[in-house]
Every structure is written in structure tokens, then in C-alpha cells.
mmCIF file of C-alpha atoms in Angstrom:
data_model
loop_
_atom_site.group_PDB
_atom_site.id
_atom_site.type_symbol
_atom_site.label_atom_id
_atom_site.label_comp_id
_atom_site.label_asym_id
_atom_site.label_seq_id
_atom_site.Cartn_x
_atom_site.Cartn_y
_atom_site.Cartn_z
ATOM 1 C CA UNK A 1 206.713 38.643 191.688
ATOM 2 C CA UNK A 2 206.500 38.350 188.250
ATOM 3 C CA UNK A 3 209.926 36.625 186.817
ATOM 4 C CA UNK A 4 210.308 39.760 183.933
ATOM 5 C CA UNK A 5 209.471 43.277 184.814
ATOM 6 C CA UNK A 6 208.718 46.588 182.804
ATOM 7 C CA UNK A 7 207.639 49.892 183.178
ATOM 8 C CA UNK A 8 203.888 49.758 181.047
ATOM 9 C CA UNK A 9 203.920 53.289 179.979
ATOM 10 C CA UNK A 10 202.835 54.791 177.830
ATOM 11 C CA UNK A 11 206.135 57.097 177.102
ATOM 12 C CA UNK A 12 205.046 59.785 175.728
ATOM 13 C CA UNK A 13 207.926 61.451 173.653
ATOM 14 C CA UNK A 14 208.068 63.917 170.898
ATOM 15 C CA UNK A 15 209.866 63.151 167.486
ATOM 16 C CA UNK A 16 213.884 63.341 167.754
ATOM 17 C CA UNK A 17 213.974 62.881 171.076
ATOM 18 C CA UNK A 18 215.576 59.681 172.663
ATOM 19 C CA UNK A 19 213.908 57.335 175.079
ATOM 20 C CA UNK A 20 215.044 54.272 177.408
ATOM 21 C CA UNK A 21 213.508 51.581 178.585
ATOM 22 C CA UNK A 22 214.363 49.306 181.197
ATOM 23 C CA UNK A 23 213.377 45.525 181.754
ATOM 24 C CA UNK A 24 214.280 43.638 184.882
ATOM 25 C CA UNK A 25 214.295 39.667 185.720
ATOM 26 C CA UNK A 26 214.471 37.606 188.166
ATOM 27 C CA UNK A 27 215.926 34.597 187.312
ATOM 28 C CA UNK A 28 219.835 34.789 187.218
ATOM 29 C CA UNK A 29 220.348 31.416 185.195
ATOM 30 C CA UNK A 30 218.245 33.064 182.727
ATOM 31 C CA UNK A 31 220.814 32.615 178.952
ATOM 32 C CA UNK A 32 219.586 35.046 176.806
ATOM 33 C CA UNK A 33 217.712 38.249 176.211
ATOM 34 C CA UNK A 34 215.939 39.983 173.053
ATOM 35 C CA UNK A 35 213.857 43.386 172.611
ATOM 36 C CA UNK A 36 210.637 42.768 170.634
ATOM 37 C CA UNK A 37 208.356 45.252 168.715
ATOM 38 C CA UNK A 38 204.409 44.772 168.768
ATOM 39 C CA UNK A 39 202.650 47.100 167.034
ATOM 40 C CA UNK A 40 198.876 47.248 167.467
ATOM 41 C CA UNK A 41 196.720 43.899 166.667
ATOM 42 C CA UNK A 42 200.039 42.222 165.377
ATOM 43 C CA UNK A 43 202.623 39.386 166.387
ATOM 44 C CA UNK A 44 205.512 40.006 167.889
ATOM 45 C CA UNK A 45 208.550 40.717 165.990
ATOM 46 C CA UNK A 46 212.269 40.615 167.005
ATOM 47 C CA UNK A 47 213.524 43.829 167.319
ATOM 48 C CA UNK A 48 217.176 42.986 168.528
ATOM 49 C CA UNK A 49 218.877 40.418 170.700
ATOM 50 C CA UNK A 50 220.505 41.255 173.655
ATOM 51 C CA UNK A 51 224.881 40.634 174.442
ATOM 52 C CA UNK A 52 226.582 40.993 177.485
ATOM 53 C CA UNK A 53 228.618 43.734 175.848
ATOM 54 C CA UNK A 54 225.920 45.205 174.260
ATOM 55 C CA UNK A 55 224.861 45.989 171.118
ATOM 56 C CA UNK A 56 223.887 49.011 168.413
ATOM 57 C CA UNK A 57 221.602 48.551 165.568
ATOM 58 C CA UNK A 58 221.148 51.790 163.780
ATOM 59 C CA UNK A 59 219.556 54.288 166.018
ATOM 60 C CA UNK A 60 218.678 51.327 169.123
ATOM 61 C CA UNK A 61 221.060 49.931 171.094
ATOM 62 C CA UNK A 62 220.568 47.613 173.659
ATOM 63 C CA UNK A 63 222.898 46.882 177.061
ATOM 64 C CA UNK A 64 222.423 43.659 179.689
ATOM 65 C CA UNK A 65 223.567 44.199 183.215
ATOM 66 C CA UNK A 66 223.865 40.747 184.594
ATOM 67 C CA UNK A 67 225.164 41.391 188.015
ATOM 68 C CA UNK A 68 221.562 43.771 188.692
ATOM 69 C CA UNK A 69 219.744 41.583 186.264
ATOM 70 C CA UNK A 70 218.288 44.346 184.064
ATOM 71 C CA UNK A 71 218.117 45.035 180.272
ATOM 72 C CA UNK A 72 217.593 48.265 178.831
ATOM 73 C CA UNK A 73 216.549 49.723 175.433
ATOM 74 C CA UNK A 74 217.831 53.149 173.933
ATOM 75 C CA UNK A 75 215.915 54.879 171.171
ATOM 76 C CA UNK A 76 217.157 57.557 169.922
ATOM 77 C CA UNK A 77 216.482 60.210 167.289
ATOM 78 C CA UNK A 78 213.026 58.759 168.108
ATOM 79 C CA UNK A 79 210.381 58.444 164.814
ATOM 80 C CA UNK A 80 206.556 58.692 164.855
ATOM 81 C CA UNK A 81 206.956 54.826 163.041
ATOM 82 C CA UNK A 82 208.436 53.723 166.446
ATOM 83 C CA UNK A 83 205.168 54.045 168.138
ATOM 84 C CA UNK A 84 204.786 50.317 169.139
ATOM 85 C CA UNK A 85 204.765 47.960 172.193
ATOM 86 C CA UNK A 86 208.024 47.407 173.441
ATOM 87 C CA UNK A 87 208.584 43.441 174.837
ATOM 88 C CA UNK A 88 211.510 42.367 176.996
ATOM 89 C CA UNK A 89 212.213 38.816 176.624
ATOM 90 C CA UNK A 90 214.236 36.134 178.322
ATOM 91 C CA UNK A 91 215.027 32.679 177.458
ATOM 92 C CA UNK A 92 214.859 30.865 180.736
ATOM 93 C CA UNK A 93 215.120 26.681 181.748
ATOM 94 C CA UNK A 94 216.238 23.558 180.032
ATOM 95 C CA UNK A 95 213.519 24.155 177.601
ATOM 96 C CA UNK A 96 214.487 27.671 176.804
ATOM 97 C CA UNK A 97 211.205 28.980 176.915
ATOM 98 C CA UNK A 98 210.423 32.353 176.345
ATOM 99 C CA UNK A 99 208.993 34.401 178.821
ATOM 100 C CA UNK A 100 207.687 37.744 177.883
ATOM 101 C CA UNK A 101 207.282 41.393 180.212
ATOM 102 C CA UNK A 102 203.893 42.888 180.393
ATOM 103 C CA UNK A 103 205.536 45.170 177.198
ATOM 104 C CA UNK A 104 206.171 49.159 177.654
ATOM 105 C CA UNK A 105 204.517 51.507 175.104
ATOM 106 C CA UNK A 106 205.663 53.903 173.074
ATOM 107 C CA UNK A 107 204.038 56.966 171.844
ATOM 108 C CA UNK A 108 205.954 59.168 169.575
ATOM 109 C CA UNK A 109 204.250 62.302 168.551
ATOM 110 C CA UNK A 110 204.791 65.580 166.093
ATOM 111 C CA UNK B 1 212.421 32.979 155.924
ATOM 112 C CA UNK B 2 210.846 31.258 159.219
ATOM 113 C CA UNK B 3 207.043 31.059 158.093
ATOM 114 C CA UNK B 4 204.398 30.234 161.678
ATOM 115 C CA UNK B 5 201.310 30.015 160.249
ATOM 116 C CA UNK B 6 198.201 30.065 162.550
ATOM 117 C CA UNK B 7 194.755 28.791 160.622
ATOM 118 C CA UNK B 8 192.980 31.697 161.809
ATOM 119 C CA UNK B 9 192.885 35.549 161.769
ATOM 120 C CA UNK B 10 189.527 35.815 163.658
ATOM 121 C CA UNK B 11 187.226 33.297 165.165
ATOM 122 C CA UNK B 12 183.797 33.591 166.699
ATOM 123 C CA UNK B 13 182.513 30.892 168.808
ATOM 124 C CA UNK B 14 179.176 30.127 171.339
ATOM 125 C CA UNK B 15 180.128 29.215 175.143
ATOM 126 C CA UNK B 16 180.358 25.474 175.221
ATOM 127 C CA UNK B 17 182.077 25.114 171.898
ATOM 128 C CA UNK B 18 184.817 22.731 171.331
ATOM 129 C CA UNK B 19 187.649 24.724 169.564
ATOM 130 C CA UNK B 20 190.562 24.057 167.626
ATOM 131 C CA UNK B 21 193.376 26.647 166.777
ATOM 132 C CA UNK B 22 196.277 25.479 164.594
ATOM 133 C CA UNK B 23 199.466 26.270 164.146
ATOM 134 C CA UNK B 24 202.290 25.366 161.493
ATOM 135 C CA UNK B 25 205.956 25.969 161.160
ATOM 136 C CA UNK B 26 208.376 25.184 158.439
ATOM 137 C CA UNK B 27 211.736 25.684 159.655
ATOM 138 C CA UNK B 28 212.019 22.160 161.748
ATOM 139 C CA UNK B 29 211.682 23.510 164.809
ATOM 140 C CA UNK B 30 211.548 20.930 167.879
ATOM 141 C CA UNK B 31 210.190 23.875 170.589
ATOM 142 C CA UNK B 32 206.565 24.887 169.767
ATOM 143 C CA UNK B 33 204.321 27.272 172.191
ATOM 144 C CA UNK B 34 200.909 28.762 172.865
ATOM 145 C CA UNK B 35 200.273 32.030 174.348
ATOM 146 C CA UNK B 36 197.507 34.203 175.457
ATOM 147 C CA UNK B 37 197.376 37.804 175.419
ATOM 148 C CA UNK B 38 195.377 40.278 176.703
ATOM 149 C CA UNK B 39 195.296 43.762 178.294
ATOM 150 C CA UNK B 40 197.905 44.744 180.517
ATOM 151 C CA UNK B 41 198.174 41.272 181.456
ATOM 152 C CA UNK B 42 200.565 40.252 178.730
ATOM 153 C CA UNK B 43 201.733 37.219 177.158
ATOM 154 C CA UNK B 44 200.958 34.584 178.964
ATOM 155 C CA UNK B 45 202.489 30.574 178.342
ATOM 156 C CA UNK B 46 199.729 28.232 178.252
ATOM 157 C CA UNK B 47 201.114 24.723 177.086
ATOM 158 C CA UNK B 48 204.195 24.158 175.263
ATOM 159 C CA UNK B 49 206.087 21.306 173.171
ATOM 160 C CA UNK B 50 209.318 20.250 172.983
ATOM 161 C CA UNK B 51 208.923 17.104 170.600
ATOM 162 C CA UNK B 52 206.504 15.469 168.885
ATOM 163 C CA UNK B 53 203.683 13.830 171.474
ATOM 164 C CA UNK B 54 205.383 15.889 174.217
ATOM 165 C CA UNK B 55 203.893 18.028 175.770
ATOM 166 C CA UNK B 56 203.979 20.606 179.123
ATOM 167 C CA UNK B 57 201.882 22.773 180.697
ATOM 168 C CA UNK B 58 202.362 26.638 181.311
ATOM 169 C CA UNK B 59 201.343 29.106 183.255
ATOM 170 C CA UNK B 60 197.500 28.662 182.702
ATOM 171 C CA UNK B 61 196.733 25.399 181.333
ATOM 172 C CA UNK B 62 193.074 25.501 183.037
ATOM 173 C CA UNK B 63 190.806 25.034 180.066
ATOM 174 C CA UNK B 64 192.935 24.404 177.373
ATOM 175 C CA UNK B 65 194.242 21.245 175.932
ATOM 176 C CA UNK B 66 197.585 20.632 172.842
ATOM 177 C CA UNK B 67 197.965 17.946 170.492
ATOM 178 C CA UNK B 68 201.289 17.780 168.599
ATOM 179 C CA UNK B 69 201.085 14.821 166.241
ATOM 180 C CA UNK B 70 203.479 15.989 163.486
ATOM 181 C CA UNK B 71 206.412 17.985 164.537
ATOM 182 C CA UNK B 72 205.824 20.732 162.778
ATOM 183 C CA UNK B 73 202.149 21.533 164.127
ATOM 184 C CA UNK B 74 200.698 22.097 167.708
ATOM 185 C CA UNK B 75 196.957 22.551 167.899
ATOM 186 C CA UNK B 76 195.208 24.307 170.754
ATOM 187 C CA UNK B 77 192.826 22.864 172.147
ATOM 188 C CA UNK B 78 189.648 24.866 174.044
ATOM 189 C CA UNK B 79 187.613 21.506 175.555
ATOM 190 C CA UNK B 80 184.147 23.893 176.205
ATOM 191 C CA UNK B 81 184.915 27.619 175.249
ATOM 192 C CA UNK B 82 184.059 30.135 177.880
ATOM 193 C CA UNK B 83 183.837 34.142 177.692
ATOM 194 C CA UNK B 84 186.660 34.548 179.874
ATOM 195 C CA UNK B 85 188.786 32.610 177.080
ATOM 196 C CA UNK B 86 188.244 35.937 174.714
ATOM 197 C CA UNK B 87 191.555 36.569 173.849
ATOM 198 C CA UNK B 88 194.355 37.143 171.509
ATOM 199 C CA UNK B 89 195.668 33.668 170.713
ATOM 200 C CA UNK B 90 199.775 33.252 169.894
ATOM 201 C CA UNK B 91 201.638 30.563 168.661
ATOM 202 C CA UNK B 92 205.489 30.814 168.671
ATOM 203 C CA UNK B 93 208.009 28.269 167.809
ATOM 204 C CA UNK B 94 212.105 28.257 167.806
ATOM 205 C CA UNK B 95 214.818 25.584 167.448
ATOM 206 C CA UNK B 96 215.611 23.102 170.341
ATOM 207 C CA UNK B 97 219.045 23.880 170.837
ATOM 208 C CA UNK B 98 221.114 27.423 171.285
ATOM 209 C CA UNK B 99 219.409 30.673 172.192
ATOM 210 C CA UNK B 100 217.963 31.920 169.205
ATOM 211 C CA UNK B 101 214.934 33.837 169.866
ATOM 212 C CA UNK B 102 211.382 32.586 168.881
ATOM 213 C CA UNK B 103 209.300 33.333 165.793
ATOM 214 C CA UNK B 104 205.207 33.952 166.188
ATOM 215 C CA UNK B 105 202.091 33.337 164.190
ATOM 216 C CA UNK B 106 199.942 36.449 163.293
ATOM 217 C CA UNK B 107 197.822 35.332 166.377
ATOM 218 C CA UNK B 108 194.674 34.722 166.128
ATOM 219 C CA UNK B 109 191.913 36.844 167.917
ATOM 220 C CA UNK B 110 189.201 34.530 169.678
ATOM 221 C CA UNK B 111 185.860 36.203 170.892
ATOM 222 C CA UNK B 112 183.615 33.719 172.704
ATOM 223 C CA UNK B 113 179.895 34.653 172.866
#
């Protein structure tokens, strides 16, 4: 099983409309959590960190569930410039490395 | 501004090819890492660094070698390129301590012929 999960995609959503995306993982020591953005033949790029009590950045907000282990993403009001890859990424071990999801894309069309 | 720096947009090497892919940072940072990426596999870790001449392998070290003489640049190492080593190179690095998330390179896109 693969330690961070997500949903590959593509969503397919029209412009305005409001999308989620959810991330599990599997390793509960696991200390933090961000949402990156990878749009095509690019880096990665922090898109927002992740708090236990959640967090809002304009129109994204982002929520941890510790007890189920999941992380979700909320888009809303969605734009046809948020057509990206969408990363999940925790910071696991005494090393803090970063381990990434398999990334859930985003379509968002006229 | 954290700056990574990778040497190379786009590189095209034979099969059998020793390879070197570099990778600088200028924010101090003690954690350096290399990833692969490629089609619905992902990112995946292939050696990291914690220090300078430290070193620790990933989740597919098979192939690849690091150096990390100066602390703030890790080379990749690819000992005989092989086709199945096409791929979207990443290089990421982020402070030693807290939880602060990680800063990449532009990557660097590898094809192996």
C-alpha cells in the first residue's frame, strides 16, 4: 500500500463550480501536511500547508482529519488557471522527508 | 526568496553514459533530495541528504549514485545511463529542523537514447 493516497483524476469541472479533493496516509506519526500545485512540465510549488484546524486561503481551503488520516482540498469558485496537478504531501520520519501522492488532476473548462 | 537551482533544463544522453545532474540551494538548508517522476507513477525519492557527506538511500536507489561535498549542493549521480532512467529529474531541499515544507528545482527532463 502506498504510504499517501489520491484519487488521479482527471476532475473534470466547469468554471465556478467547486471541487474537493481528498488525500489519505498511512502513517499516523506523520507531522505535517501541505497541498502542492504542478502545472504541466514544471516543479512543484506550495500551494498551502495543512493545520489541524484547518485553513482558508482565498478561494482554497484545506482541512486534516487526523483520527481517519485524510487531508482534503476545497476549490471553489473554480478558474480555468486552476487547471494543474494537485500533490498531497506529508512530512514523515526523523528526517522529515517528503513523501508525495501520485497527484490528482484538475481540468477546469468554459 | 529560496532559489534550487538544477544545472539542467534538458539533457540527452547515449545508454552507457556516465551522468551528472546538479543541484544548488542558497537558503542553508541541511535536508537535500532527489526525485524521479514519471507518468502516473509519481514522485518518487531516490537518495537523500541530511548533511554534508551524508547520505541515504530512497525508494529506488538502483542505478543512481549522490555526492554532497558542499552543503549546499547534491549531485546525482547515473553510474551507466539506461532507457528506463528517461525521466523527469527533481531536486528539492528544506531546512533540517521544524516542518516547513520543501522547495524544488525546475527539474530537469533526462531522455536516454
Amino acid at each position: 500500500r502506498k504510504e499517501v493516497e489520491q484519487d488521479p483524476g482527471p476532475f473534470n469541472v466547469p468554471e465556478g463550480a467547486t471541487v474537493a479533493f481528498n488525500c489519505t496516509y498511512s502513517n499516523s506519526a506523520s507531522q505535517s501536511f501541505f497541498w502542492y500545485r504542478q502545472d504541466c512540465r514544471k516543479e512543484p510549488k506550495l500551494l498551502m500547508s495543512v493545520y489541524s484546524s484547518g485553513n482558508e486561503d482565498g478561494r482554497f481551503t484545506a482541512q486534516l482529519n487526523r483520527a481517519s488520516q485524510y487531508i482534503s482540498l476545497l476549490i471553489r469558485d473554480s478558474k480555468l488557471s486552476d487547471s494543474a496537478t494537485y500533490l498531497c504531501v506529508v512530512l514523515s520520519g526523523g528526517s522529515y522527508i517528503p513523501t508525495f501522492g501520485r497527484g490528482t488532476s484538475l481540468i477546469v473548462h468554459p | 526568496d529560496v532559489k534550487v537551482t538544477q544545472s539542467s533544463r534538458y539533457l540527452v544522453k547515449r545508454t552507457g553514459e556516465k551522468v551528472f545532474l546538479e543541484c544548488v540551494q542558497d537558503m542553508d538548508h541541511e535536508n537535500m533530495f532527489w526525485y524521479r517522476q514519471d507518468p502516473g507513477l509519481g514522485l518518487r525519492l531516490i537518495y537523500f541528504s541530511y548533511d554534508v557527506k551524508m547520505k541515504e538511500k530512497g525508494d529506488i536507489p538502483e542505478g543512481y549514485s549522490v555526492s554532497r561535498e558542499k552543503k549546499e549542493r547534491f549531485s546525482l549521480i547515473l553510474e551507466s545511463a539506461s532507457t528506463n532512467q528517461t525521466s523527469m529529474y527533481l531536486c528539492a531541499s528544506r531546512p533540517g529542523q521544524g516542518y516547513t515544507e520543501a522547495f524544488f528545482g525546475q527539474g530537469t527532463r533526462l531522455t536516454v537514447v
